[in-house]
Short mmCIF file of C-alpha atoms in Angstrom, two decimals:
data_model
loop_
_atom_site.label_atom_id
_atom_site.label_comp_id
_atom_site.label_asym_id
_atom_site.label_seq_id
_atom_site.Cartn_x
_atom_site.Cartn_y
_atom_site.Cartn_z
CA UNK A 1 0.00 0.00 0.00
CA UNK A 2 1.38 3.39 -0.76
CA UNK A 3 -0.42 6.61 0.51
CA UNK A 4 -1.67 7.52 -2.48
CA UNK A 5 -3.80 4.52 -2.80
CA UNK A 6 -4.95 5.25 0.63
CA UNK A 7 -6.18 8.68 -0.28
CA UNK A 8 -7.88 7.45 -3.14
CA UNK A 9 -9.84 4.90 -0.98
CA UNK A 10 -10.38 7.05 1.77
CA UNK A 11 -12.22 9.14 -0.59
CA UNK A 12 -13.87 7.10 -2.38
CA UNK A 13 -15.14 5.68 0.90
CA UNK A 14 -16.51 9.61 2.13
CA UNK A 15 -17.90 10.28 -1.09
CA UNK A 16 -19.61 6.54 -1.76
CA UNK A 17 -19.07 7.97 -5.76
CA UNK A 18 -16.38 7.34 -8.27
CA UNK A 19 -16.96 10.50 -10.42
CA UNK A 20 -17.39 13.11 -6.98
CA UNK A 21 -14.01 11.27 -6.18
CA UNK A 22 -12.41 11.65 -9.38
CA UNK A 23 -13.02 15.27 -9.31
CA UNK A 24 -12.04 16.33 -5.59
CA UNK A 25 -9.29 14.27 -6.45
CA UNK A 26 -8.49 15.79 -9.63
CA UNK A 27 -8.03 12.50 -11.52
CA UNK A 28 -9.87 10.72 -14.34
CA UNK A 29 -12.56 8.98 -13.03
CA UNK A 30 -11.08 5.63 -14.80
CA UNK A 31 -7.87 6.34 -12.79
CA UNK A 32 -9.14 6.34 -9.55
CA UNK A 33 -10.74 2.69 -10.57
CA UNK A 34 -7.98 1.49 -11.37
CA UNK A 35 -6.14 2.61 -7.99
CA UNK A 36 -9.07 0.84 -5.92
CA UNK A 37 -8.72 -2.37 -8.07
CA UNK A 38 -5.10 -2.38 -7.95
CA UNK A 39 -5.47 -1.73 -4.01
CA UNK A 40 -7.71 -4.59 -3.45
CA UNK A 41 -5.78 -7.26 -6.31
CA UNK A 42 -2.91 -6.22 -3.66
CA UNK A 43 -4.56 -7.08 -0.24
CA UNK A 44 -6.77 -10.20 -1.34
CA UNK A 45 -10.01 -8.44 -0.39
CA UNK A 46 -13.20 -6.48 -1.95
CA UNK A 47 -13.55 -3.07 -0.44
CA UNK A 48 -16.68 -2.03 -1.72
CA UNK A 49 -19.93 -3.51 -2.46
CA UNK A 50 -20.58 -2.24 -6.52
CA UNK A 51 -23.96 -1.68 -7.83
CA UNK A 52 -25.86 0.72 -10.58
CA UNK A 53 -26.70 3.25 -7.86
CA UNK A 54 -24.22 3.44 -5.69
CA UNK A 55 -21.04 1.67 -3.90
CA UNK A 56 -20.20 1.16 0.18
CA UNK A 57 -17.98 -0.12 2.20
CA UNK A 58 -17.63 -3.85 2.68
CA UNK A 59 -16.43 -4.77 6.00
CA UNK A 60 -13.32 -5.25 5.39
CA UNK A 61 -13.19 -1.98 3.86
CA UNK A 62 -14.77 -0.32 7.12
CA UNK A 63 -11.75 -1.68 8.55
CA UNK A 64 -9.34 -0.78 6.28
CA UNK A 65 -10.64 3.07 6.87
CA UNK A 66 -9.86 3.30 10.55
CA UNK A 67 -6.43 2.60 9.22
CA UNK A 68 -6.21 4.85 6.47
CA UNK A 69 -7.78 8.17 8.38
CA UNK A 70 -4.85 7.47 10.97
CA UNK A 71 -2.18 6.50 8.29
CA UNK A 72 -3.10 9.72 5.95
CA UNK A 73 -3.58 12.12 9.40
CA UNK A 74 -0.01 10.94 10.46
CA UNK A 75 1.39 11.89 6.90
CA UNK A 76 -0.06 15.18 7.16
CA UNK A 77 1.21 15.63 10.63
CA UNK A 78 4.58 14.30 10.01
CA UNK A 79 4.87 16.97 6.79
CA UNK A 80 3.63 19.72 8.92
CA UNK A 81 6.03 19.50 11.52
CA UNK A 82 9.10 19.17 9.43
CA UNK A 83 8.22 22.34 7.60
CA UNK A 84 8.19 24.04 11.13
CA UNK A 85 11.36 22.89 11.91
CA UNK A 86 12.81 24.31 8.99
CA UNK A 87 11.02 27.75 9.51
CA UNK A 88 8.05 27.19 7.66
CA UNK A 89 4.65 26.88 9.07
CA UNK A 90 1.68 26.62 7.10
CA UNK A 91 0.35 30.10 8.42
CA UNK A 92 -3.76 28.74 8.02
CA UNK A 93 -6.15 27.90 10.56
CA UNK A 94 -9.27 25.93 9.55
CA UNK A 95 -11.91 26.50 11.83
CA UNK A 96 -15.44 25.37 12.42
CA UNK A 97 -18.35 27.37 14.52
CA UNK A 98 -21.74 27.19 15.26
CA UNK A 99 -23.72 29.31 13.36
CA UNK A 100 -25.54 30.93 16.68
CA UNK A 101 -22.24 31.76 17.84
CA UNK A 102 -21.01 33.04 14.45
CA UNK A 103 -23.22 36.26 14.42
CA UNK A 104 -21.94 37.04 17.76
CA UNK A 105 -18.60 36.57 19.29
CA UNK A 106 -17.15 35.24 16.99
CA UNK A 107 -16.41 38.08 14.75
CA UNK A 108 -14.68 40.61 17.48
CA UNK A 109 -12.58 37.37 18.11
CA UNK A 110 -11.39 36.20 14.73
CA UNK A 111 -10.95 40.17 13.70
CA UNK A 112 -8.90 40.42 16.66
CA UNK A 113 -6.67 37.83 15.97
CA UNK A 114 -6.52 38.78 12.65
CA UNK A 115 -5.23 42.03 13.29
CA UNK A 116 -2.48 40.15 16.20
CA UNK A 117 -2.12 37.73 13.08
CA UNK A 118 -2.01 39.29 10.18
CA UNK A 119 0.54 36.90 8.60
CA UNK A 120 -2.13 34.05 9.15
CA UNK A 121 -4.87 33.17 7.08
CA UNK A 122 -8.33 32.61 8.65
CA UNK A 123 -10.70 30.05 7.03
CA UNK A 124 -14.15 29.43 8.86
CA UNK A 125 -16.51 27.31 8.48
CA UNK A 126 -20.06 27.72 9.55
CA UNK A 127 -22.54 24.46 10.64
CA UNK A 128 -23.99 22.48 14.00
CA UNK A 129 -21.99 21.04 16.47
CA UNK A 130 -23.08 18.00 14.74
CA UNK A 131 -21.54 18.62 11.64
CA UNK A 132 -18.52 19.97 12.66
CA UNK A 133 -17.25 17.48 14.92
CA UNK A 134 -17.70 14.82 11.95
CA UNK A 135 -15.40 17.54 9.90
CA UNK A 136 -12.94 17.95 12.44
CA UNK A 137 -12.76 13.83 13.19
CA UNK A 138 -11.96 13.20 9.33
CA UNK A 139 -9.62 15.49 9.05
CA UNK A 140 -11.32 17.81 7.21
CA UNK A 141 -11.22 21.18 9.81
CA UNK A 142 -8.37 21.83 12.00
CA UNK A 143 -9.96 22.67 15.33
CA UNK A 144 -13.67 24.08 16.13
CA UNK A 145 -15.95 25.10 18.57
CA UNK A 146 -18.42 22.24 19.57
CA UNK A 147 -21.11 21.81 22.21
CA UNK A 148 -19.10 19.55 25.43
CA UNK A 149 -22.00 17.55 26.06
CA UNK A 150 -20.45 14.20 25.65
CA UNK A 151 -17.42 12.12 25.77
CA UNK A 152 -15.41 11.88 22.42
CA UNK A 153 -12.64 9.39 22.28
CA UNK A 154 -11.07 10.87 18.87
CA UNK A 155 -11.09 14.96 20.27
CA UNK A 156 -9.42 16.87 22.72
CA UNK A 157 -11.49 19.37 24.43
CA UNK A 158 -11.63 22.66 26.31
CA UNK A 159 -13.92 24.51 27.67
CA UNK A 160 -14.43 27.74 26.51
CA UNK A 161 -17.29 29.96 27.28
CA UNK A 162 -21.42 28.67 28.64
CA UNK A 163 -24.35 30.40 27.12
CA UNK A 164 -28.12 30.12 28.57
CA UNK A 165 -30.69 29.38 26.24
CA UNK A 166 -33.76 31.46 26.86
CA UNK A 167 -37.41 31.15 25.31
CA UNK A 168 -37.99 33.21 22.99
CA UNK A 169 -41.79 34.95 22.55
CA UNK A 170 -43.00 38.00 21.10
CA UNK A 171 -44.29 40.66 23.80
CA UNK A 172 -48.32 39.85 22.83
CA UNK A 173 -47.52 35.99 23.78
CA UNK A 174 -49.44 34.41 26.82
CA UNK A 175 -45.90 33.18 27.87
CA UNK A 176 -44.31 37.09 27.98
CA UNK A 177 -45.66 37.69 30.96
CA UNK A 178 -44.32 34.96 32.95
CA UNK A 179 -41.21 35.09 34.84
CA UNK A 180 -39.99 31.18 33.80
CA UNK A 181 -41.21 28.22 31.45
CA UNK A 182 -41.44 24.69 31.80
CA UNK A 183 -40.13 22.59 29.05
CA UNK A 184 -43.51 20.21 29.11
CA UNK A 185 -44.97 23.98 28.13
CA UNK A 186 -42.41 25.14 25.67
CA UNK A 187 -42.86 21.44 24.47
CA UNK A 188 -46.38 21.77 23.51
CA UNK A 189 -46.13 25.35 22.10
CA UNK A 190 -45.79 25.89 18.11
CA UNK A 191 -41.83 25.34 17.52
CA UNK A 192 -39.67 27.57 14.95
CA UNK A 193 -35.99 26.06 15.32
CA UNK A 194 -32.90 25.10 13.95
CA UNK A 195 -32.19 22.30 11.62
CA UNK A 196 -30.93 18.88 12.59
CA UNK A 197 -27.29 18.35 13.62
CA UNK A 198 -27.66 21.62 15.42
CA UNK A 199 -27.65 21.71 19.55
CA UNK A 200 -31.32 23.46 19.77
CA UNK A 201 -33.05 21.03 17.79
CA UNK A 202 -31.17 17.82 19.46
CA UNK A 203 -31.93 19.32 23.26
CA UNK A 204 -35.72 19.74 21.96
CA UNK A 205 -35.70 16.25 20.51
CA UNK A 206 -34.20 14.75 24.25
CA UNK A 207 -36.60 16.66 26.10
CA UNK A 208 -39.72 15.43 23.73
CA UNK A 209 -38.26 12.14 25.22
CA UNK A 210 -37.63 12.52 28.59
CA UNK A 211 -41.30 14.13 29.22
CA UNK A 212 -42.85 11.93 26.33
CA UNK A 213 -44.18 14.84 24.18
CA UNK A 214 -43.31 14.69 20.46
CA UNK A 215 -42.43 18.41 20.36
CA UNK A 216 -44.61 20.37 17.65
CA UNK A 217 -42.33 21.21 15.51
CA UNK A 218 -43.46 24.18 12.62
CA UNK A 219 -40.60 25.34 10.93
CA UNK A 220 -36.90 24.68 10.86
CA UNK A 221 -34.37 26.80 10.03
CA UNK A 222 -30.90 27.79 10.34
CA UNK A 223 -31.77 31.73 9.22
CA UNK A 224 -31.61 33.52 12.70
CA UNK A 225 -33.21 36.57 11.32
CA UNK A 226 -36.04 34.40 9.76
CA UNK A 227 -36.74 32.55 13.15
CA UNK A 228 -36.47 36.45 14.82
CA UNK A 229 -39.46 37.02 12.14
CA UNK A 230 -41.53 34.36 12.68
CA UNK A 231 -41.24 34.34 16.18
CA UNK A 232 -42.59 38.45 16.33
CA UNK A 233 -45.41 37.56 13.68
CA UNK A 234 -46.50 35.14 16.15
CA UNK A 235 -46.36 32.16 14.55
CA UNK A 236 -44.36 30.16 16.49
CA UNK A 237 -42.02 30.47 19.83
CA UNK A 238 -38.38 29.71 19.71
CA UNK A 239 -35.33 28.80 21.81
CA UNK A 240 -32.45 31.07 21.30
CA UNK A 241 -29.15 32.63 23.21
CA UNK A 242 -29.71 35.98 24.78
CA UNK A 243 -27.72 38.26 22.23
CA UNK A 244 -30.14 36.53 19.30
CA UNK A 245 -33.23 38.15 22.16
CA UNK A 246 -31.24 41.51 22.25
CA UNK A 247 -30.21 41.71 18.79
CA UNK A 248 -34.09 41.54 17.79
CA UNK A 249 -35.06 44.54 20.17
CA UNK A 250 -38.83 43.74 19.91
CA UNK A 251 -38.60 39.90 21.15
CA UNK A 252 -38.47 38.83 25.00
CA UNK A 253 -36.16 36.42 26.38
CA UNK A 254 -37.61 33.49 29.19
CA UNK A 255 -35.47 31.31 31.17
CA UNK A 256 -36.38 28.03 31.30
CA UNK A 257 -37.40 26.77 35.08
CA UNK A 258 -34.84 24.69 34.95
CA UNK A 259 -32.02 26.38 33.07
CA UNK A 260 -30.79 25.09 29.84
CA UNK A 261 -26.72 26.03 28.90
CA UNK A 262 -24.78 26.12 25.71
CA UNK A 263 -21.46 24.76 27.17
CA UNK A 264 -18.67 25.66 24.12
CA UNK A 265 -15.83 24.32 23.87
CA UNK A 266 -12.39 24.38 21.57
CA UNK A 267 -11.56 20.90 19.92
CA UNK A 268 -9.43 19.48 17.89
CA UNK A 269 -8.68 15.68 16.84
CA UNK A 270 -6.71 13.61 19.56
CA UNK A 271 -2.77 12.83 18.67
CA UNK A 272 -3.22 14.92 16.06
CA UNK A 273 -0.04 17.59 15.37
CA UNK A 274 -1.20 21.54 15.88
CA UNK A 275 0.39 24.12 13.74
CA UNK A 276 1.89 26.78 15.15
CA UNK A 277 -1.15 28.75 13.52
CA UNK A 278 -3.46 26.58 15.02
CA UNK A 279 -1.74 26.30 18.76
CA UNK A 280 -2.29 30.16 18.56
CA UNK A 281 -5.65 30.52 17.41
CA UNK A 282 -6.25 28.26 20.35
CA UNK A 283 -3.94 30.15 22.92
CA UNK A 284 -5.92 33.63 21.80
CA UNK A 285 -9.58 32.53 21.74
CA UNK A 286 -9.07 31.05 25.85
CA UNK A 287 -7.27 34.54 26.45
CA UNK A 288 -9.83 36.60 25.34
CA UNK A 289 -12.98 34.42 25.19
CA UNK A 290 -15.60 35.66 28.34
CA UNK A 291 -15.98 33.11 30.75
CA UNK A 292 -20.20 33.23 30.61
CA UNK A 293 -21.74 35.37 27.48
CA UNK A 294 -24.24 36.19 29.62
CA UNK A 295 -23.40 38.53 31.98
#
């Protein structure tokens, strides 16, 4: 096996599609064929089932990827660091963050570095927690901001800053008036929230469980200015972090009776080599990153 093989395959694996592979690749699609033929003619075994539609991973090829996301990771690592020895550092940070948190802090932070930085380029990426912990455990993001609210055994982790989600009402709601909410009553309201993969709609989805109330769900999306709308035209009640509340002006902010957090954290894949770009990104955001948002 050579790496380049293994790059093929791990692609071919994430994209479960010759011709997307070929192209992200930027090989003939007949070439990267070949490669996966040749690969499994060399190791005795069929890494993907083959059909009309579409092509996954036979066991032995789901086995075969743990090995190749740690083989090509290592590679990557390996190159990185010698080019810092030698006075070179790749001068990028990939980074992933929520899109709640994007409109907020986020932008006095990555300016700021920026302008302690300027040498370094910034790329972010915008998505759920969800999302960007699968990007950041394949490699694909350097280090990101996720929600801690469960063991990972492929990311390091820490904590950064806690938000409180509030309920979110316009001022002619029943609920305005009142000085807390239930969830079993923001459960059985009409629900305008994120998408799946994103921390509000997973939290809604776990309460719906634990109280046994499939939560009435009305619109979904990730838009915070379009949930900001619905939620004044009255159409629906929401779940958002205080500076969406403020940033509205007309919209009033609820705690929950129980109070539900947004606990943030930094991450970044385990064993994995950090740039000098990267180490810090991380060292500034824990410098200057509040404590609690909401304050």
């Amino acid at each position: 096996m050579d790496i380049r093989s293994l790059r093929c395959f791990q692609t071919v694996a994430r994209e479960k599609n010759f011709t997307r592979s070929a192209e992200k690749l930027h090989l003939a699609q007949p070439a990267v064929s070949m490669s996966i033929k040749r690969l499994e003619d060399q190791l005795g075994l069929k890494l993907f089932h083959r059909n009309e539609r579409r092509i996954s991973l036979t066991d032995e090829g789901e086995r075969l990827l743990l090995h190749a996301d740690k083989i090509i990771q290592a590679v990557a690592d390996a190159e990185l660091e010698m080019q810092e020895l030698t006075g070179l550092t790749q001068g990028q940070v990939r980074i992933g963050i929520p899109s709640t948190l994007g409109s907020y802090h986020l932008p006095e932070l990555l300016m700021g570095f920026r302008h302690s930085y300027p040498e370094l380029q910034l790329s972010v990426v915008e998505g759920g927690t969800t999302h960007i912990r699968q990007l950041i455990e394949q490699g694909e993001l350097d280090i990101g901001i996720v929600v801690d609210d469960q063991e990972s055994e492929q990311l390091e982790k820490i904590h950064l800053l806690q938000e409180e989600i509030l309920v979110c009402v316009n001022a002619d709601h029943p609920l305005a008036s009142q000085t807390s909410v239930d969830y079993q009553t923001f459960l059985a309201e009409e629900l305008v929230l994120f998408k799946e993969g994103f921390f509000h709609h997973q939290v809604t989805e776990e309460l719906g469980k634990r109280y046994q109330i499939t939560p009435n769900i009305t619109f979904e999306t990730n838009l915070i200015p379009l949930i900001q709308s619905i939620v004044r035209q009255g159409f629906g009640i929401s779940a958002l972090l205080k500076h969406a509340i403020d940033d509205a002006g007309d919209l009033i902010g609820i705690p929950f009776t129980e109070p539900l957090t947004f606990n943030l954290c930094i991450a970044w894949r385990k064993q994995r080599y950090l740039s000098r770009a990267n180490r810090s990104f991380v060292d500034y955001l824990l410098e200057h990153a509040p404590s609690t948002s909401n304050r």
